Short mmCIF file of C-alpha atoms in Angstrom, two decimals:
data_model
loop_
_atom_site.label_atom_id
_atom_site.label_comp_id
_atom_site.label_asym_id
_atom_site.label_seq_id
_atom_site.Cartn_x
_atom_site.Cartn_y
_atom_site.Cartn_z
CA MET A 24 -35.75 -12.75 -47.36
CA LYS A 25 -34.29 -12.08 -43.92
CA ASN A 26 -31.13 -13.84 -42.78
CA ILE A 27 -31.49 -14.95 -39.16
CA ALA A 28 -28.77 -15.78 -36.62
CA VAL A 29 -30.17 -18.18 -34.03
CA LEU A 30 -28.18 -18.09 -30.78
CA GLY A 31 -29.00 -21.04 -28.54
CA CYS A 32 -30.48 -22.95 -31.46
CA THR A 33 -30.59 -26.30 -29.63
CA GLY A 34 -32.50 -24.88 -26.65
CA SER A 35 -36.22 -24.22 -26.25
CA ILE A 36 -36.34 -20.75 -27.84
CA GLY A 37 -33.87 -21.77 -30.52
CA ARG A 38 -35.83 -24.85 -31.56
CA GLN A 39 -39.05 -22.85 -31.71
CA THR A 40 -37.30 -20.18 -33.77
CA LEU A 41 -36.28 -22.89 -36.23
CA ASP A 42 -39.96 -23.96 -36.33
CA VAL A 43 -40.86 -20.43 -37.43
CA ILE A 44 -38.11 -20.37 -40.05
CA ARG A 45 -39.17 -23.82 -41.30
CA ALA A 46 -42.77 -22.61 -41.63
CA ASN A 47 -41.72 -19.50 -43.60
CA PRO A 48 -39.03 -20.58 -46.08
CA ASP A 49 -39.87 -17.71 -48.40
CA LYS A 50 -39.31 -15.12 -45.65
CA PHE A 51 -36.48 -16.37 -43.43
CA ARG A 52 -33.19 -18.22 -43.73
CA ALA A 53 -31.11 -19.55 -40.83
CA ALA A 54 -27.78 -18.05 -41.89
CA VAL A 55 -26.09 -18.59 -38.52
CA LEU A 56 -26.59 -21.33 -35.94
CA CYS A 57 -25.01 -21.10 -32.50
CA ALA A 58 -25.20 -23.49 -29.54
CA GLY A 59 -23.33 -24.63 -26.45
CA ARG A 60 -22.08 -28.21 -26.55
CA ASP A 61 -24.76 -30.40 -28.17
CA ALA A 62 -22.94 -31.30 -31.37
CA ASP A 63 -25.47 -33.99 -32.36
CA ALA A 64 -28.44 -31.60 -32.21
CA MET A 65 -26.43 -28.98 -34.08
CA PHE A 66 -25.54 -31.51 -36.79
CA LYS A 67 -29.23 -32.26 -37.38
CA ALA A 68 -30.11 -28.57 -37.52
CA ALA A 69 -27.22 -27.80 -39.86
CA GLU A 70 -28.18 -30.66 -42.17
CA GLU A 71 -31.67 -29.20 -42.51
CA PHE A 72 -31.01 -25.46 -42.58
CA ARG A 73 -27.53 -25.35 -44.17
CA PRO A 74 -26.21 -22.22 -42.43
CA ASP A 75 -23.18 -20.23 -43.55
CA TYR A 76 -21.66 -20.10 -40.07
CA ILE A 77 -21.83 -22.41 -37.06
CA ALA A 78 -20.57 -21.41 -33.61
CA MET A 79 -20.23 -23.74 -30.65
CA ALA A 80 -19.31 -22.41 -27.21
CA ASP A 81 -17.59 -25.74 -26.53
CA GLU A 82 -14.37 -26.22 -28.52
CA ALA A 83 -14.64 -30.02 -28.45
CA ALA A 84 -18.15 -29.84 -29.91
CA ALA A 85 -16.86 -27.59 -32.70
CA ASP A 86 -14.09 -30.10 -33.47
CA LYS A 87 -16.64 -32.92 -33.65
CA LEU A 88 -18.72 -30.94 -36.14
CA ARG A 89 -15.68 -30.17 -38.30
CA GLN A 90 -15.17 -33.92 -38.69
CA SER A 91 -18.79 -34.47 -39.70
CA GLY A 92 -18.42 -33.06 -43.20
CA ILE A 93 -20.88 -30.17 -42.77
CA LYS A 94 -20.26 -27.53 -45.40
CA ALA A 95 -20.21 -24.39 -43.27
CA LYS A 96 -17.64 -22.32 -41.48
CA ILE A 97 -17.38 -23.80 -37.99
CA ALA A 98 -15.80 -22.07 -35.01
CA GLY A 99 -15.60 -22.82 -31.29
CA GLY A 100 -15.20 -20.91 -28.05
CA GLU A 101 -16.58 -17.70 -26.59
CA GLN A 102 -15.19 -15.54 -29.38
CA ALA A 103 -17.00 -17.68 -31.95
CA VAL A 104 -20.30 -17.06 -30.15
CA LEU A 105 -19.66 -13.30 -30.12
CA GLU A 106 -18.85 -13.40 -33.84
CA ALA A 107 -22.14 -15.20 -34.45
CA ALA A 108 -23.96 -12.48 -32.50
CA ALA A 109 -22.40 -9.76 -34.67
CA TYR A 110 -22.45 -11.72 -37.96
CA GLU A 111 -22.32 -9.21 -40.80
CA GLY A 112 -24.74 -11.05 -43.06
CA ALA A 113 -27.47 -11.47 -40.45
CA ASP A 114 -30.50 -9.17 -40.50
CA ILE A 115 -31.86 -10.27 -37.11
CA ILE A 116 -30.12 -11.92 -34.18
CA VAL A 117 -32.35 -14.17 -32.05
CA ASN A 118 -30.80 -14.34 -28.59
CA GLY A 119 -32.21 -17.51 -27.07
CA ILE A 120 -29.17 -18.23 -24.88
CA SER A 121 -30.33 -19.00 -21.36
CA GLY A 122 -29.31 -17.03 -18.29
CA PHE A 123 -26.32 -14.80 -17.60
CA SER A 124 -24.45 -16.36 -20.54
CA GLY A 125 -26.63 -14.43 -22.99
CA MET A 126 -25.36 -11.02 -21.86
CA LYS A 127 -22.09 -10.75 -23.81
CA PRO A 128 -23.69 -11.91 -27.10
CA LEU A 129 -26.45 -9.29 -26.70
CA LEU A 130 -23.89 -6.53 -26.20
CA ALA A 131 -21.84 -7.77 -29.15
CA ALA A 132 -24.90 -7.74 -31.41
CA LEU A 133 -25.96 -4.24 -30.37
CA GLU A 134 -22.40 -2.91 -30.67
CA ALA A 135 -22.53 -4.14 -34.28
CA GLY A 136 -25.80 -2.23 -34.83
CA LYS A 137 -27.92 -5.37 -35.10
CA THR A 138 -31.62 -5.84 -34.44
CA VAL A 139 -31.99 -8.40 -31.66
CA ALA A 140 -35.07 -10.53 -31.02
CA LEU A 141 -34.42 -10.94 -27.32
CA ALA A 142 -35.61 -13.84 -25.19
CA ASN A 143 -32.85 -13.43 -22.61
CA LYS A 144 -34.24 -11.26 -19.80
CA GLU A 145 -31.16 -11.70 -17.61
CA SER A 146 -29.13 -9.54 -20.01
CA ILE A 147 -31.44 -6.57 -19.50
CA VAL A 148 -31.68 -7.08 -15.74
CA CYS A 149 -27.91 -7.26 -15.29
CA ALA A 150 -26.57 -4.94 -17.98
CA HIS A 151 -29.31 -2.41 -18.77
CA ASP A 152 -26.97 0.61 -18.64
CA LEU A 153 -24.46 -1.07 -20.96
CA VAL A 154 -27.32 -2.17 -23.23
CA ASN A 155 -28.63 1.41 -23.47
CA ALA A 156 -25.16 2.63 -24.39
CA ALA A 157 -24.79 -0.09 -27.04
CA LEU A 158 -28.20 0.77 -28.53
CA LYS A 159 -26.75 4.14 -29.56
CA LYS A 160 -24.77 2.25 -32.24
CA GLY A 161 -27.98 1.91 -34.26
CA GLY A 162 -29.25 -1.49 -33.14
CA ALA A 163 -32.66 -2.33 -31.72
CA ILE A 164 -34.32 -4.79 -29.36
CA ILE A 165 -37.61 -6.52 -30.10
CA PRO A 166 -38.72 -8.54 -27.06
CA VAL A 167 -39.58 -12.20 -27.50
CA ASP A 168 -40.70 -13.06 -23.96
CA SER A 169 -44.48 -13.39 -24.23
CA GLU A 170 -45.13 -10.77 -21.53
CA GLN A 171 -42.70 -8.19 -22.91
CA SER A 172 -43.85 -8.85 -26.48
CA ALA A 173 -47.42 -8.25 -25.34
CA ILE A 174 -46.49 -4.93 -23.73
CA PHE A 175 -44.48 -3.94 -26.79
CA GLN A 176 -47.53 -4.57 -28.98
CA CYS A 177 -50.00 -2.85 -26.60
CA MET A 178 -47.83 0.26 -26.35
CA ALA A 179 -48.65 0.97 -29.98
CA ALA A 180 -52.12 2.06 -28.80
CA GLY A 181 -50.89 5.28 -27.16
CA ASN A 182 -47.97 7.52 -26.31
CA HIS A 183 -45.44 6.63 -23.65
CA GLY A 184 -46.51 9.58 -21.49
CA GLU A 185 -50.10 8.26 -21.49
CA ILE A 186 -49.18 4.95 -19.81
CA GLN A 187 -50.54 4.62 -16.28
CA ARG A 188 -49.12 1.16 -15.53
CA LEU A 189 -47.99 -2.14 -16.99
CA ILE A 190 -49.74 -5.33 -15.90
CA LEU A 191 -47.71 -8.52 -16.27
CA THR A 192 -49.62 -11.78 -16.15
CA ALA A 193 -48.31 -15.00 -14.65
CA SER A 194 -49.68 -18.51 -15.00
CA GLY A 195 -48.90 -19.10 -11.34
CA GLY A 196 -47.05 -22.28 -12.21
CA PRO A 197 -47.97 -25.78 -11.07
CA PHE A 198 -47.80 -25.00 -7.33
CA ARG A 199 -49.93 -21.87 -7.07
CA GLU A 200 -52.45 -23.66 -4.84
CA TYR A 201 -49.88 -25.46 -2.70
CA THR A 202 -49.52 -24.67 0.99
CA LYS A 203 -46.15 -23.67 2.43
CA GLU A 204 -45.79 -27.19 3.80
CA GLN A 205 -46.48 -28.73 0.41
CA LEU A 206 -43.88 -26.48 -1.23
CA LYS A 207 -41.23 -28.11 0.97
CA THR A 208 -41.81 -31.44 -0.79
CA VAL A 209 -41.62 -30.22 -4.42
CA THR A 210 -39.10 -32.19 -6.49
CA PRO A 211 -37.02 -30.92 -9.44
CA GLU A 212 -39.01 -33.24 -11.69
CA GLN A 213 -42.31 -31.70 -10.59
CA ALA A 214 -40.97 -28.14 -10.92
CA GLY A 215 -39.72 -28.91 -14.43
CA HIS A 216 -43.25 -29.34 -15.83
CA HIS A 217 -45.26 -26.21 -16.66
CA PRO A 218 -49.06 -26.43 -16.93
CA THR A 219 -49.42 -24.23 -20.04
CA TRP A 220 -46.02 -23.38 -21.61
CA LYS A 221 -43.28 -25.44 -23.27
CA MET A 222 -40.01 -23.96 -22.02
CA GLY A 223 -36.51 -24.91 -20.95
CA ARG A 224 -35.89 -26.48 -17.54
CA LYS A 225 -34.42 -23.47 -15.74
CA ILE A 226 -37.09 -20.99 -16.82
CA THR A 227 -39.80 -23.54 -15.98
CA ILE A 228 -38.48 -23.82 -12.43
CA ASP A 229 -38.24 -20.01 -12.26
CA SER A 230 -41.88 -19.80 -13.32
CA ALA A 231 -42.88 -22.18 -10.54
CA SER A 232 -40.99 -20.11 -7.93
CA PHE A 233 -42.08 -16.73 -9.42
CA PHE A 234 -38.44 -15.68 -9.84
CA ASN A 235 -39.10 -15.56 -13.57
CA LYS A 236 -41.81 -12.97 -12.89
CA GLY A 237 -39.45 -11.05 -10.65
CA LEU A 238 -36.91 -10.86 -13.46
CA GLU A 239 -39.68 -9.79 -15.85
CA ILE A 240 -40.72 -6.93 -13.54
CA MET A 241 -37.18 -5.55 -13.69
CA GLU A 242 -36.85 -6.26 -17.41
CA ALA A 243 -40.10 -4.42 -18.18
CA SER A 244 -39.01 -1.42 -16.14
CA TYR A 245 -35.69 -1.17 -17.94
CA LEU A 246 -37.01 -1.98 -21.43
CA PHE A 247 -39.97 0.37 -21.38
CA GLY A 248 -38.87 3.09 -18.97
CA ILE A 249 -41.65 2.53 -16.41
CA PRO A 250 -40.79 2.64 -12.67
CA GLY A 251 -41.47 -0.44 -10.57
CA GLU A 252 -44.32 1.15 -8.61
CA ARG A 253 -46.25 1.35 -11.89
CA ILE A 254 -45.80 -2.33 -12.75
CA SER A 255 -48.29 -4.87 -11.40
CA VAL A 256 -48.53 -8.66 -11.54
CA LEU A 257 -51.71 -10.72 -11.86
CA VAL A 258 -51.93 -14.49 -11.76
CA HIS A 259 -53.82 -15.69 -14.84
CA PRO A 260 -53.81 -19.51 -14.91
CA GLU A 261 -55.17 -19.84 -18.46
CA SER A 262 -52.16 -17.99 -20.00
CA ILE A 263 -54.30 -16.36 -22.69
CA VAL A 264 -53.83 -12.67 -21.79
CA HIS A 265 -50.06 -12.24 -21.96
CA SER A 266 -49.90 -8.75 -20.44
CA MET A 267 -51.75 -5.44 -20.44
CA VAL A 268 -51.04 -1.73 -20.64
CA GLU A 269 -53.31 0.59 -18.68
CA TYR A 270 -53.54 4.14 -20.01
CA THR A 271 -54.27 7.34 -18.10
CA ASP A 272 -57.84 7.49 -19.44
CA GLY A 273 -58.65 4.19 -17.71
CA CYS A 274 -58.55 2.03 -20.85
CA ASN A 275 -56.57 -1.22 -20.79
CA MET A 276 -54.99 -2.72 -23.87
CA ALA A 277 -54.34 -6.45 -23.70
CA GLN A 278 -52.66 -8.91 -26.04
CA LEU A 279 -54.33 -12.32 -26.25
CA SER A 280 -53.19 -15.46 -28.02
CA ARG A 281 -52.63 -19.14 -27.48
CA PRO A 282 -49.70 -19.91 -25.11
CA ASP A 283 -47.20 -20.62 -27.90
CA MET A 284 -43.81 -18.89 -27.94
CA ARG A 285 -43.63 -19.25 -31.71
CA LEU A 286 -46.23 -16.49 -32.06
CA ALA A 287 -44.03 -13.98 -30.23
CA ILE A 288 -40.96 -15.18 -32.12
CA GLN A 289 -42.68 -14.81 -35.49
CA TYR A 290 -43.90 -11.32 -34.54
CA ALA A 291 -40.33 -10.31 -33.66
CA LEU A 292 -38.97 -11.66 -36.95
CA THR A 293 -41.63 -9.99 -39.11
CA TYR A 294 -41.90 -6.69 -37.17
CA PRO A 295 -43.15 -4.10 -38.05
CA GLU A 296 -45.31 -6.25 -40.31
CA ARG A 297 -47.41 -9.31 -39.52
CA THR A 298 -47.60 -12.43 -41.61
CA PRO A 299 -50.09 -15.33 -41.67
CA GLY A 300 -48.96 -18.08 -39.32
CA GLU A 301 -49.59 -21.77 -38.84
CA PHE A 302 -49.34 -21.96 -35.07
CA GLY A 303 -53.02 -22.02 -34.26
CA ARG A 304 -55.85 -19.58 -33.61
CA LEU A 305 -57.31 -18.46 -30.32
CA ARG A 306 -60.92 -19.60 -29.90
CA LEU A 307 -62.33 -17.87 -26.83
CA GLU A 308 -65.61 -19.75 -27.19
CA ASP A 309 -63.70 -22.97 -26.48
CA ILE A 310 -61.96 -21.48 -23.43
CA GLY A 311 -65.14 -20.11 -21.86
CA LYS A 312 -63.84 -18.28 -18.80
CA ILE A 313 -60.56 -16.71 -17.83
CA SER A 314 -59.51 -15.61 -14.34
CA PHE A 315 -57.18 -13.17 -12.63
CA TYR A 316 -56.06 -12.78 -9.04
CA ALA A 317 -53.23 -11.27 -7.03
CA PRO A 318 -50.17 -13.46 -6.39
CA ASP A 319 -49.56 -14.83 -2.90
CA THR A 320 -46.31 -13.06 -2.07
CA ASP A 321 -46.12 -14.72 1.33
CA LYS A 322 -45.74 -18.14 -0.26
CA PHE A 323 -43.77 -16.76 -3.21
CA PRO A 324 -41.55 -13.88 -2.01
CA ALA A 325 -39.66 -13.61 -5.30
CA ILE A 326 -41.94 -10.76 -6.42
CA PRO A 327 -41.42 -8.38 -3.45
CA MET A 328 -37.71 -9.24 -3.56
CA ALA A 329 -37.64 -8.12 -7.21
CA TYR A 330 -39.30 -4.82 -6.34
CA GLU A 331 -36.68 -4.33 -3.61
CA ALA A 332 -33.85 -4.98 -6.08
CA LEU A 333 -35.42 -2.60 -8.59
CA ARG A 334 -35.91 0.17 -6.02
CA GLU A 335 -32.36 -0.04 -4.71
CA GLY A 336 -30.89 -0.51 -8.17
CA ARG A 337 -27.13 -0.33 -8.60
CA ASN A 338 -25.84 -3.91 -8.55
CA LEU A 339 -28.68 -5.54 -6.58
CA PRO A 340 -30.61 -6.81 -9.65
CA ILE A 341 -27.42 -8.68 -10.65
CA VAL A 342 -27.27 -10.26 -7.20
CA TYR A 343 -30.93 -11.29 -7.49
CA ASN A 344 -30.28 -12.99 -10.82
CA GLY A 345 -26.94 -14.62 -10.02
CA ALA A 346 -28.05 -15.97 -6.65
CA ASN A 347 -31.22 -17.38 -8.21
CA GLU A 348 -29.28 -19.14 -10.96
CA ALA A 349 -27.04 -20.71 -8.32
CA ALA A 350 -30.02 -21.63 -6.12
CA VAL A 351 -31.85 -23.32 -8.99
CA ASP A 352 -28.71 -25.31 -9.75
CA MET A 353 -28.52 -26.44 -6.11
CA PHE A 354 -32.22 -27.35 -6.13
CA ILE A 355 -31.81 -29.46 -9.26
CA ARG A 356 -28.86 -31.26 -7.62
CA GLY A 357 -30.85 -31.92 -4.46
CA LYS A 358 -28.78 -29.61 -2.24
CA ILE A 359 -31.70 -27.37 -1.17
CA ARG A 360 -35.49 -27.60 -1.11
CA PHE A 361 -37.70 -25.75 -3.58
CA ASP A 362 -38.97 -23.37 -0.90
CA GLU A 363 -35.36 -22.55 0.08
CA ILE A 364 -34.56 -20.93 -3.28
CA ALA A 365 -35.95 -17.62 -2.02
CA ASP A 366 -34.02 -17.97 1.27
CA VAL A 367 -30.77 -18.39 -0.66
CA VAL A 368 -31.45 -15.35 -2.85
CA GLY A 369 -32.46 -13.26 0.16
CA TYR A 370 -29.25 -14.23 1.95
CA ALA A 371 -27.14 -13.11 -1.01
CA MET A 372 -29.08 -9.85 -1.41
CA SER A 373 -28.59 -8.97 2.27
CA ARG A 374 -24.85 -9.64 2.27
CA ALA A 375 -23.55 -8.66 -1.15
CA ASP A 376 -21.38 -5.58 -1.50
CA ARG A 377 -23.31 -2.60 -2.85
CA GLY A 378 -21.91 -0.62 -5.74
CA ASN A 379 -22.63 1.10 -9.02
CA ILE A 380 -22.17 -0.74 -12.30
CA LEU A 381 -19.75 1.06 -14.58
CA SER A 382 -18.39 -1.78 -16.71
CA LEU A 383 -18.82 -5.38 -17.82
CA GLU A 384 -16.15 -6.32 -15.28
CA ASP A 385 -18.31 -4.85 -12.48
CA ILE A 386 -21.24 -7.03 -13.60
CA ILE A 387 -19.13 -10.19 -13.70
CA LYS A 388 -17.59 -9.43 -10.28
CA THR A 389 -21.03 -8.92 -8.70
CA ASP A 390 -22.39 -12.08 -10.33
CA ARG A 391 -19.51 -14.13 -8.96
CA GLN A 392 -20.02 -12.79 -5.46
CA ALA A 393 -23.78 -13.48 -5.65
CA ARG A 394 -23.16 -17.08 -6.65
CA ARG A 395 -20.52 -17.53 -3.94
CA LEU A 396 -22.91 -16.22 -1.28
CA ALA A 397 -25.71 -18.45 -2.64
CA PHE A 398 -23.55 -21.56 -2.43
CA GLU A 399 -22.40 -20.48 1.05
CA LYS A 400 -26.02 -20.40 2.21
CA GLY A 401 -27.06 -23.52 0.32
CA ASN A 402 -24.20 -25.59 1.72
CA ALA A 403 -24.56 -24.31 5.29
#
């Protein structure tokens, strides 16, 4: 029996992690539940899973839960979240916290020597040097993102020195066939619906704009030690092949499965073993044909912008991420158009101070500047 700490348990990854735990009661127990401010959703989860420790980022939400009669230790605030991430009794920490907010919990977990099932790509993009230092404490990262999980699994087929390139696949999102003019009319509601995956709102919009793929390019480079020029992207609308590893002998290893995040989550929780699952089987005979083609980087410049950030390094990946988070927020609030997200990020990347990242404070400072520049452009 593995004790699991689920960070972001009321979000998309968190809820799907609880699905996996619910389906495997003899293998997993939700010992820790952590969320932001949704006390009602946390109450329902706590009633079902009966954790030992509950952490809410919002103090008021923690107070509301204390009054509910739940029999668990309940704490609120940022420190409570960090304690959940480093919880002594947890065997695996699932980091499903969205965006930049997931960085400190990841570092706290690794500093405590924990194994982290990581769905938060922003942490790797922004803090990879600090993450590598924290990994020396004995912890480990098992990727949960479908693309990174696929690469992780395919890398078992050879040695690291035999890898020619990594090939990340992308669904292309709902607007892959739109013209530039049509992209100007995309609404937040339209961008919040993905054709093949069930995900949270922000990552769904990032998938539509290809900024999610840009973040994944950088994440893959940092996670697996492969330079950007040896990482490719292919649009694959069916979302069946989740990524590939090409080896020096010309052979490609691919990981195929139904587009269901619970498969990658279950793999991370059971690694290095596999266990029978109840989340469906892939039937290629029902799918018939699958397709691949190069992304249109003229319509979707997020990919070349990611390669630029990766090449330059230093603090530019943090600018890319922070400006995008701010731009998506402005798009949702109707302040900018969908096609202007890339303009906002490009503006921040061209004007942000350049510098090396030596500490957590450096990361936070760069992120704040990136968001300020993004709002400056968006409100111009």
